[in-house]
Tab-separated table of C-alpha atoms in Angstrom:
chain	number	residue	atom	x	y	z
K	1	UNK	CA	10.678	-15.089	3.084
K	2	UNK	CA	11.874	-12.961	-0.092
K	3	UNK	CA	8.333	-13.199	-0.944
K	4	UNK	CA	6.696	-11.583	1.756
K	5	UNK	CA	9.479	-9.398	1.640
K	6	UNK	CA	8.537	-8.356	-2.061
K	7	UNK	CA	4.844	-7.993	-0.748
K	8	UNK	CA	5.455	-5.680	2.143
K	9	UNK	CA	7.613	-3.683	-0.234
K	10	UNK	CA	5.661	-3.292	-2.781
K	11	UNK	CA	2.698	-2.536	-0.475
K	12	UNK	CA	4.667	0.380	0.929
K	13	UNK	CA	6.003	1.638	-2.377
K	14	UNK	CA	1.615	1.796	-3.703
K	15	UNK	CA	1.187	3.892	-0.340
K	16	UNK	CA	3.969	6.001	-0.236
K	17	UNK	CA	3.074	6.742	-4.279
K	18	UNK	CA	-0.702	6.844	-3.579
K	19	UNK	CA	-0.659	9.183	-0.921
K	20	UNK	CA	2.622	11.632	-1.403
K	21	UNK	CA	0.949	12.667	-5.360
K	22	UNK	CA	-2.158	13.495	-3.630
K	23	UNK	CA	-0.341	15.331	-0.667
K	24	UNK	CA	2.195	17.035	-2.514
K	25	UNK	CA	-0.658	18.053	-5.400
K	26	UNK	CA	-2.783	19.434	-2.972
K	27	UNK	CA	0.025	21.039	-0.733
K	28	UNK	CA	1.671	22.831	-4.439
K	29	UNK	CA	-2.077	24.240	-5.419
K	30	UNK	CA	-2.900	25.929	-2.179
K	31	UNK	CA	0.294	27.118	-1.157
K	32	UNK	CA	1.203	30.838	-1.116
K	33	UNK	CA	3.913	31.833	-3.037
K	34	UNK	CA	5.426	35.007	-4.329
K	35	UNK	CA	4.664	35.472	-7.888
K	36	UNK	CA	2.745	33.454	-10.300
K	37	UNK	CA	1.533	29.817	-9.442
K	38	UNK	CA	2.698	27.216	-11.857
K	39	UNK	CA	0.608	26.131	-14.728
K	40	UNK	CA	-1.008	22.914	-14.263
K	41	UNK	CA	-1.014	22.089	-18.006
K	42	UNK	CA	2.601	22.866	-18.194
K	43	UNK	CA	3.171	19.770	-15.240
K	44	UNK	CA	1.500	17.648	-17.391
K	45	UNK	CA	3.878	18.255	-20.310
K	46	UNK	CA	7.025	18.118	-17.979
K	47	UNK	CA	5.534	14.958	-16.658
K	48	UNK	CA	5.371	13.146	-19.913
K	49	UNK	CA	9.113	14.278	-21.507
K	50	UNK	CA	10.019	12.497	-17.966
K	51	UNK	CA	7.940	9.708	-18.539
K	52	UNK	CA	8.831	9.217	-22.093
K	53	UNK	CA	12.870	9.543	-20.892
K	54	UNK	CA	12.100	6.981	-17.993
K	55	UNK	CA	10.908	4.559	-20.518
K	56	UNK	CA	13.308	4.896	-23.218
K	57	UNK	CA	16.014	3.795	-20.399
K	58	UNK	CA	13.899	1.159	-19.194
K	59	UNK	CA	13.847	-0.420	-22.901
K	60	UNK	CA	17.538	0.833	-22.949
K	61	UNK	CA	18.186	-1.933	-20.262
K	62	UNK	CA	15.990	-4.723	-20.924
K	63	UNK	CA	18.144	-4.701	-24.500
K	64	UNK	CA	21.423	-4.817	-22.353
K	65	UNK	CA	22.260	-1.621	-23.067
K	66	UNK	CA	22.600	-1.773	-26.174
K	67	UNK	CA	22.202	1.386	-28.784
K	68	UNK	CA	21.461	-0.235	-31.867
K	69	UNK	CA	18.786	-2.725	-30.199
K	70	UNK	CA	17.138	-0.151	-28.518
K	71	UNK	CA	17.594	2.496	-32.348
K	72	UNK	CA	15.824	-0.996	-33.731
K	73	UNK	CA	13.150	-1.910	-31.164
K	74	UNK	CA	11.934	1.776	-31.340
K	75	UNK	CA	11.782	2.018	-35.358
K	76	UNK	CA	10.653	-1.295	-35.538
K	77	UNK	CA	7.471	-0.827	-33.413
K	78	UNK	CA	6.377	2.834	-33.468
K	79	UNK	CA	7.714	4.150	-37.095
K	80	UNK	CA	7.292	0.774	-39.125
K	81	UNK	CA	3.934	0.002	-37.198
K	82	UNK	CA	2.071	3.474	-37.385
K	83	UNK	CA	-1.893	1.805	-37.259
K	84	UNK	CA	0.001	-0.035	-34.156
K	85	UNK	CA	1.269	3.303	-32.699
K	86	UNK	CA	-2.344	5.030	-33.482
K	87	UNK	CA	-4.243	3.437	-31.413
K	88	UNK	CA	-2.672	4.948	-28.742
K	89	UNK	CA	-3.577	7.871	-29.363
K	90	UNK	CA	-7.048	7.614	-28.113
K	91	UNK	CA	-6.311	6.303	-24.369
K	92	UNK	CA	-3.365	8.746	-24.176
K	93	UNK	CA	-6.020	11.601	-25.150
K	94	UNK	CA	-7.935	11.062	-22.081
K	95	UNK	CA	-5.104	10.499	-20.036
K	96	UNK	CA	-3.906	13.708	-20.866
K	97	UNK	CA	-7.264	14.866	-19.882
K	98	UNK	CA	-7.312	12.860	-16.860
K	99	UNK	CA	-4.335	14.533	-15.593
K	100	UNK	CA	-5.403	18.012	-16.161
K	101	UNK	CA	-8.531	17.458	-13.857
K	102	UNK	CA	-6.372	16.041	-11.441
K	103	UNK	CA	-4.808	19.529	-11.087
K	104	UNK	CA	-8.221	20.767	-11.046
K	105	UNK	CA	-9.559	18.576	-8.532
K	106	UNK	CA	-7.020	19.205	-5.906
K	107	UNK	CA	-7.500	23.165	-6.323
K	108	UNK	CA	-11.337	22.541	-5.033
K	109	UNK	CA	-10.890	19.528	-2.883
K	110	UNK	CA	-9.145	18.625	0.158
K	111	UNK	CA	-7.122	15.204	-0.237
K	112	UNK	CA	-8.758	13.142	2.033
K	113	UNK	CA	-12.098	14.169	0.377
K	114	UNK	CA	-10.465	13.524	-3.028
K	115	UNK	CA	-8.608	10.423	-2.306
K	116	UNK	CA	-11.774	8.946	-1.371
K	117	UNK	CA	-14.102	9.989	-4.170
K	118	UNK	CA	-11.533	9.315	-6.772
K	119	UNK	CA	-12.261	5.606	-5.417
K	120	UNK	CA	-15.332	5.155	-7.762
K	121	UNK	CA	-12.506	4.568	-10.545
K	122	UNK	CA	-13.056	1.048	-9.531
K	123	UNK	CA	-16.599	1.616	-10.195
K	124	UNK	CA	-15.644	3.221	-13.979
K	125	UNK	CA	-13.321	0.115	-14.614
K	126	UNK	CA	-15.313	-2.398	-14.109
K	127	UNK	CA	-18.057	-1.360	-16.370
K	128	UNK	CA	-15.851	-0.752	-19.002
K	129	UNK	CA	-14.576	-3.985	-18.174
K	130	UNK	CA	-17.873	-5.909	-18.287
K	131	UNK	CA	-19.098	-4.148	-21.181
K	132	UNK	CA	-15.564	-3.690	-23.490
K	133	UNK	CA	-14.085	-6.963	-22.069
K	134	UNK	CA	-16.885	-9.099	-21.646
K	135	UNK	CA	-15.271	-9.816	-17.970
K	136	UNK	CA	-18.099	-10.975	-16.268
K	137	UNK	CA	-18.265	-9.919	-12.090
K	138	UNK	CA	-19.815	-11.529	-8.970
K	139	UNK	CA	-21.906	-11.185	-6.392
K	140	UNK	CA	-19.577	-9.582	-3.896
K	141	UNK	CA	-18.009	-7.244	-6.737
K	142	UNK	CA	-21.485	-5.839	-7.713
K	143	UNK	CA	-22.254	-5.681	-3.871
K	144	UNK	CA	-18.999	-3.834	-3.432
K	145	UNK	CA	-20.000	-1.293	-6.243
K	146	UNK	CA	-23.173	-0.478	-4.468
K	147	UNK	CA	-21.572	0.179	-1.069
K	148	UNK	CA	-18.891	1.970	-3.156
K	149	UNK	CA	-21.372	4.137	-4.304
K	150	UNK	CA	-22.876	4.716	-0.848
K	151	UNK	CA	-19.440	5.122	0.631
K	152	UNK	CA	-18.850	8.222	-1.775
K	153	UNK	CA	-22.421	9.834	-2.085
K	154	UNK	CA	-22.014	10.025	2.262
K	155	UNK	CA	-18.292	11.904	2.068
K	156	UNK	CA	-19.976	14.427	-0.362
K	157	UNK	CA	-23.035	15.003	1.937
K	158	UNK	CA	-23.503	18.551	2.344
K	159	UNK	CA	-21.992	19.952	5.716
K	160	UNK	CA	-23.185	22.480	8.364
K	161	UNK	CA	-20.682	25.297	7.916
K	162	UNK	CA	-20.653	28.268	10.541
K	163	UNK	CA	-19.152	30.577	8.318
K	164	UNK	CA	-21.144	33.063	6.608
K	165	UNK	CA	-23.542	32.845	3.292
K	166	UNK	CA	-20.833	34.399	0.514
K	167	UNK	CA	-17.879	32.020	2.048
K	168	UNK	CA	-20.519	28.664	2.000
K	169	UNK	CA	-21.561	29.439	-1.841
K	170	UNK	CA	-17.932	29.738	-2.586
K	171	UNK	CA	-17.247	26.810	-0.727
K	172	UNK	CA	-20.084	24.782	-2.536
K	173	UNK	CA	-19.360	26.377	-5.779
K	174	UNK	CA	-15.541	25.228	-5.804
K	175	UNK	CA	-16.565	21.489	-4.258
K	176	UNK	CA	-18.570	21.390	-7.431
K	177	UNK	CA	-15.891	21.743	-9.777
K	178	UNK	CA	-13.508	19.304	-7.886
K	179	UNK	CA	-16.166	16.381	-7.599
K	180	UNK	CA	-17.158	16.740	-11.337
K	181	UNK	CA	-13.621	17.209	-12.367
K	182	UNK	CA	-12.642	13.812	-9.843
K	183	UNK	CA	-16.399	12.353	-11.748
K	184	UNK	CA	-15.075	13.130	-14.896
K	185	UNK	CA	-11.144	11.634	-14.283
K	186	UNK	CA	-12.801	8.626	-12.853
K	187	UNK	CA	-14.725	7.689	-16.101
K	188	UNK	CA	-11.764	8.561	-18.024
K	189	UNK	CA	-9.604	6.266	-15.938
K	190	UNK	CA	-11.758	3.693	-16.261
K	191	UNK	CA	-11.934	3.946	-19.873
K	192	UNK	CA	-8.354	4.333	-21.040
K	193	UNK	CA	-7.505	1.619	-18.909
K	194	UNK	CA	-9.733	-0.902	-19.883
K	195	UNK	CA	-8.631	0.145	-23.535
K	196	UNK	CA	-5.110	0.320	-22.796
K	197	UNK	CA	-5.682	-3.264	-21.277
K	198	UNK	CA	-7.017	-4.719	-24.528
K	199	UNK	CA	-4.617	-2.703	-26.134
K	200	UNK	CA	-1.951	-4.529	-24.455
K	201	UNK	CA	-3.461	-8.080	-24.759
K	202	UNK	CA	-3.624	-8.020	-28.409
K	203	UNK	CA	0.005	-7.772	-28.781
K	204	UNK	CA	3.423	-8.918	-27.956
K	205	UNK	CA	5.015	-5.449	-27.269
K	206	UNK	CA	6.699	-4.652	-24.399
K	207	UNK	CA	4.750	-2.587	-21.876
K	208	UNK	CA	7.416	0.292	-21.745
K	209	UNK	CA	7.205	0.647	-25.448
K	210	UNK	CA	3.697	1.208	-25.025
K	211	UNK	CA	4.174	3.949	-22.919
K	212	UNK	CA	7.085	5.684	-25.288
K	213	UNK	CA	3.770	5.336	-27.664
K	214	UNK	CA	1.274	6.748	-25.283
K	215	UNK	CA	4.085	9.836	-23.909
K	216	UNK	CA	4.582	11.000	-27.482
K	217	UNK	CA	0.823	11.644	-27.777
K	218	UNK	CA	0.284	12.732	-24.416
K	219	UNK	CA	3.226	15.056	-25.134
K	220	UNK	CA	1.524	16.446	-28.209
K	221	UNK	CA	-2.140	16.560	-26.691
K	222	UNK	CA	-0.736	18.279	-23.670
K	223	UNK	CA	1.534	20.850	-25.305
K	224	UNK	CA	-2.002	21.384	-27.750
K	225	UNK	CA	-3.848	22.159	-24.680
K	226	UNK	CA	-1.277	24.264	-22.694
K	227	UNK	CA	-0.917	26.370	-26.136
K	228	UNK	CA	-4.599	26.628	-26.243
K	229	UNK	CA	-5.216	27.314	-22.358
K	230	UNK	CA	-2.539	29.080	-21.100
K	231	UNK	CA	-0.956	30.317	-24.054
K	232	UNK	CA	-0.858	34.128	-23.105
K	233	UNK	CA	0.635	33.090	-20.195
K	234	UNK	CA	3.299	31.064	-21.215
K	235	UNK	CA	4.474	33.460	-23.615
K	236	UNK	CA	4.215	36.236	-21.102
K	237	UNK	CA	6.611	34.266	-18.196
K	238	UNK	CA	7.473	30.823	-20.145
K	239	UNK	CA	6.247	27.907	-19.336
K	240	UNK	CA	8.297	27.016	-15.918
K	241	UNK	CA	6.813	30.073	-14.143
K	242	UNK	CA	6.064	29.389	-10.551
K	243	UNK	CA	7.875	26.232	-10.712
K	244	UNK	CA	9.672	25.500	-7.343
K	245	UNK	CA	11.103	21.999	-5.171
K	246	UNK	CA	7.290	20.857	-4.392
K	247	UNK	CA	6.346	21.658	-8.424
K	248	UNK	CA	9.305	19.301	-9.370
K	249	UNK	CA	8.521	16.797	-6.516
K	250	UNK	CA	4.644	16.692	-7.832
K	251	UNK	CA	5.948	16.009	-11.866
K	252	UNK	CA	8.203	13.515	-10.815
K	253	UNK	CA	5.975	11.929	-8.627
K	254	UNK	CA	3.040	11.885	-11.379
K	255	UNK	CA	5.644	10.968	-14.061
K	256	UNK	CA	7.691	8.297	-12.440
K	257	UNK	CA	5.425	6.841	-9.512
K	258	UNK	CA	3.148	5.159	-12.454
K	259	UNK	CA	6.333	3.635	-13.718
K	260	UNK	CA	7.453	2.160	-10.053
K	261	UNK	CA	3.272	0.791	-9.561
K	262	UNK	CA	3.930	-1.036	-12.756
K	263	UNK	CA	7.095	-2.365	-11.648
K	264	UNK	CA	5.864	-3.797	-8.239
K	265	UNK	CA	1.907	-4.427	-8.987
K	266	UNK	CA	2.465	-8.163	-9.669
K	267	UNK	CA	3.883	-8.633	-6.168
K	268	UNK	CA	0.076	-7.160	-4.970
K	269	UNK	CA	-2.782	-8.881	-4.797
K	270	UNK	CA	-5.948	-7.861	-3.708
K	271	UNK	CA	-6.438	-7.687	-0.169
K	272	UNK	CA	-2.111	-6.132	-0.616
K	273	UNK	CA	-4.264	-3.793	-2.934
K	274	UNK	CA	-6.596	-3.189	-0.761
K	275	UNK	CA	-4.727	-2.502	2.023
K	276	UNK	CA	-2.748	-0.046	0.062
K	277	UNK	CA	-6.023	1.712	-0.535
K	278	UNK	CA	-7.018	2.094	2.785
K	279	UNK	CA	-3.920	2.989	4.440
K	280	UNK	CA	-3.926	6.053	2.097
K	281	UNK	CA	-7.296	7.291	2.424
K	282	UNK	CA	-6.206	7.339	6.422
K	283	UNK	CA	-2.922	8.986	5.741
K	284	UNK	CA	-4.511	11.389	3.404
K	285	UNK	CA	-7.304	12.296	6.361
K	286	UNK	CA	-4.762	12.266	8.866
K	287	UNK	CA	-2.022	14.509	7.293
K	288	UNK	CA	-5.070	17.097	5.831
K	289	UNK	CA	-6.247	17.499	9.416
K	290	UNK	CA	-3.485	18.079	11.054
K	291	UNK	CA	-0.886	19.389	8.613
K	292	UNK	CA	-2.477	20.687	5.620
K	293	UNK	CA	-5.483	21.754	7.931
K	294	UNK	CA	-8.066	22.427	5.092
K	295	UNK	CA	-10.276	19.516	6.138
K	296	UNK	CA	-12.570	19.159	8.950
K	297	UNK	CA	-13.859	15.784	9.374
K	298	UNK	CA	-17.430	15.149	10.214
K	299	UNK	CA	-19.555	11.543	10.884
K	300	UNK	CA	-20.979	11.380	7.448
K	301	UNK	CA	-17.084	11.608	5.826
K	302	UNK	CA	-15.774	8.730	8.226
K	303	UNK	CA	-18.740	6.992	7.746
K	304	UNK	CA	-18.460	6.728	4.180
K	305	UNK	CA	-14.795	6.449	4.013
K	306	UNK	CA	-15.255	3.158	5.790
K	307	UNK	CA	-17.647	1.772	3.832
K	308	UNK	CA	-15.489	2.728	0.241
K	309	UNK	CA	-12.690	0.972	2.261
K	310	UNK	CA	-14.482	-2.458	2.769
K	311	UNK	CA	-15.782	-2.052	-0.735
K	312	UNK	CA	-12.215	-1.838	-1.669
K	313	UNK	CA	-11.847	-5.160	0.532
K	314	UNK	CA	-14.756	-6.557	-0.915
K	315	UNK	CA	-14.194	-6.048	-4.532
K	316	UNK	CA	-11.267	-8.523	-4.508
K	317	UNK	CA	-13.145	-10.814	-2.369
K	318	UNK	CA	-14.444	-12.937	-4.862
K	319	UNK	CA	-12.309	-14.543	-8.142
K	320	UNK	CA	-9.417	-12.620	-9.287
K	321	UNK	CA	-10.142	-10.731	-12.103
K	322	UNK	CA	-6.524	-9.649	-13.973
K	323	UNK	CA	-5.347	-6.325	-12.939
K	324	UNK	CA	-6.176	-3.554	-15.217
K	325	UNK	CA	-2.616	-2.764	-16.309
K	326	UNK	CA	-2.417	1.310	-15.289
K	327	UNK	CA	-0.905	3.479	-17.646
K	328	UNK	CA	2.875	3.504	-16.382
């Protein structure tokens, strides 16, 4: 009974986190405001100092709450081990990265569009799997990567707009930029966290240490890139300009909700998983049609949304490959 408690709770905790980031991202991006919109690079360096605070607690209390453990666990492991430390500062690179086109992806996309084609992550992480891992896949996985495929070439079929020529190329020109900035994450995804994963399987360290290790670079990559991007503008109106409730609700959600995944992803299993999936991509649709309204369905998006869903299914179908540990 606890059991299937544990699984229906952690089911709802990967929707509600799945969907409300997407939701709230998309909602903070289009949303006119007086004055300046925030700076998506600036997010991503909130969203790490909140991580790296969320994780130092979390070590905090698996020591008992004890000072000097936790003063020892984090000079023992990050300061004393620094080749240890520095290979983390490849995957957190491209997470950094990853995060950034996340912001970028939501400017140009709707959510339900987005939530779909972000989908061919699974597609990324099991080549890097296969070909970093050696994991080897079956039938039904490689058949589910085909129809995954499909499913997300259909929801980016070209539309029939009614609106005039200048408003279609701008359309097409900024659906562009989100599906190779949601083409780009997805690789990245798939490649951080397949090398996270070995990362992680090669040592003894706890999991939240890891992610101390992988904050303090993101932290530095992402204040590098908000220096380097939006520099002028920081120093100009400092880095919180724009910021308001849904800006806070968005970092928190990107900085904690990875943290609350890893907490209750070994309750999941696949079909859970891909459940989880599915009920967000019809949330997402649901809630950009008829509250966001910035998406107008049409038979080619349902159509492939269905057929990413049963790849989704499908993927888990066959053996249970370990869960590629996300990046908390």
């Amino acid at each position: 009974m606890a059991s299937s408690r544990l699984k229906y709770l952690s089911l709802g905790v990967l929707v509600f986190q799945t969907t409300s980031l997407v939701l709230t991202m998309r909602y903070s991006r289009t949303l006119q405001a007086d004055g300046p919109r925030y700076l998506a690079s600036s997010a991503v360096v909130v969203a790490e100092v909140m991580k790296i605070i969320a994780c130092v607690l979390l070590v905090f209390k698996e020591h008992s709450y004890s000072m000097r453990a936790l003063n020892s666990i984090l000079r023992q492991e990050i300061l004393h081990k620094p080749v240890e430390t520095l290979k983390l500062a490849i995957p957190s690179g491209i997470y950094t990265l990853q995060n950034n086109l996340l912001y970028v992806a939501l400017s140009n996309l709707d959510a339900a569009t987005y939530q779909v084609t972000y989908q061919l992550k699974i597609l990324t992480t099991a080549l890097f799997s296969v070909s970093m891992l050696g994991r080897r896949l079956g039938v039904y996985q490689w058949l589910s990567l085909l129809i995954l495929m499909i499913g997300v070439a259909l929801v980016q079929w070209p539309s029939e707009s009614p609106s005039g020529p200048e408003k279609e190329a701008l359309s097409a020109g900024s659906q562009f930029v989100g599906v190779m900035a949601v083409l780009v994450a997805c690789c990245s995804s798939g490649f951080a966290g397949v090398y996270f994963e070995k990362i992680l399987k090669e040592s003894k360290q706890s999991v939240w240490v890891r992610n101390i290790q992988l904050g303090m670079f993101g932290l530095v990559f992402g204040l590098f890139g908000m220096l380097a991007y939006d520099g002028e503008r920081v120093r100009e109106s400092g880095m919180f300009q724009g910021y308001n409730t849904i800006t806070w609700t968005v970092v928190a959600l990107q900085a904690l909700g990875g943290l609350v995944i890893a907490a209750v992803i070994k309750y999941a299993d696949n079909i859970l998983k891909g459940f989880a999936t599915s009920l967000s991509i019809i949330l997402s649709t649901l809630i950009s049609y008829f509250w966001l309204q910035d998406f107008d369905p049409t038979s080619m998006f349902f159509l492939g949304a269905i057929l990413v869903i049963v790849a989704t299914f499908l993927y888990g179908y066959e053996g249970k490959p370990s869960p590629n540990p996300s990046r908390a």
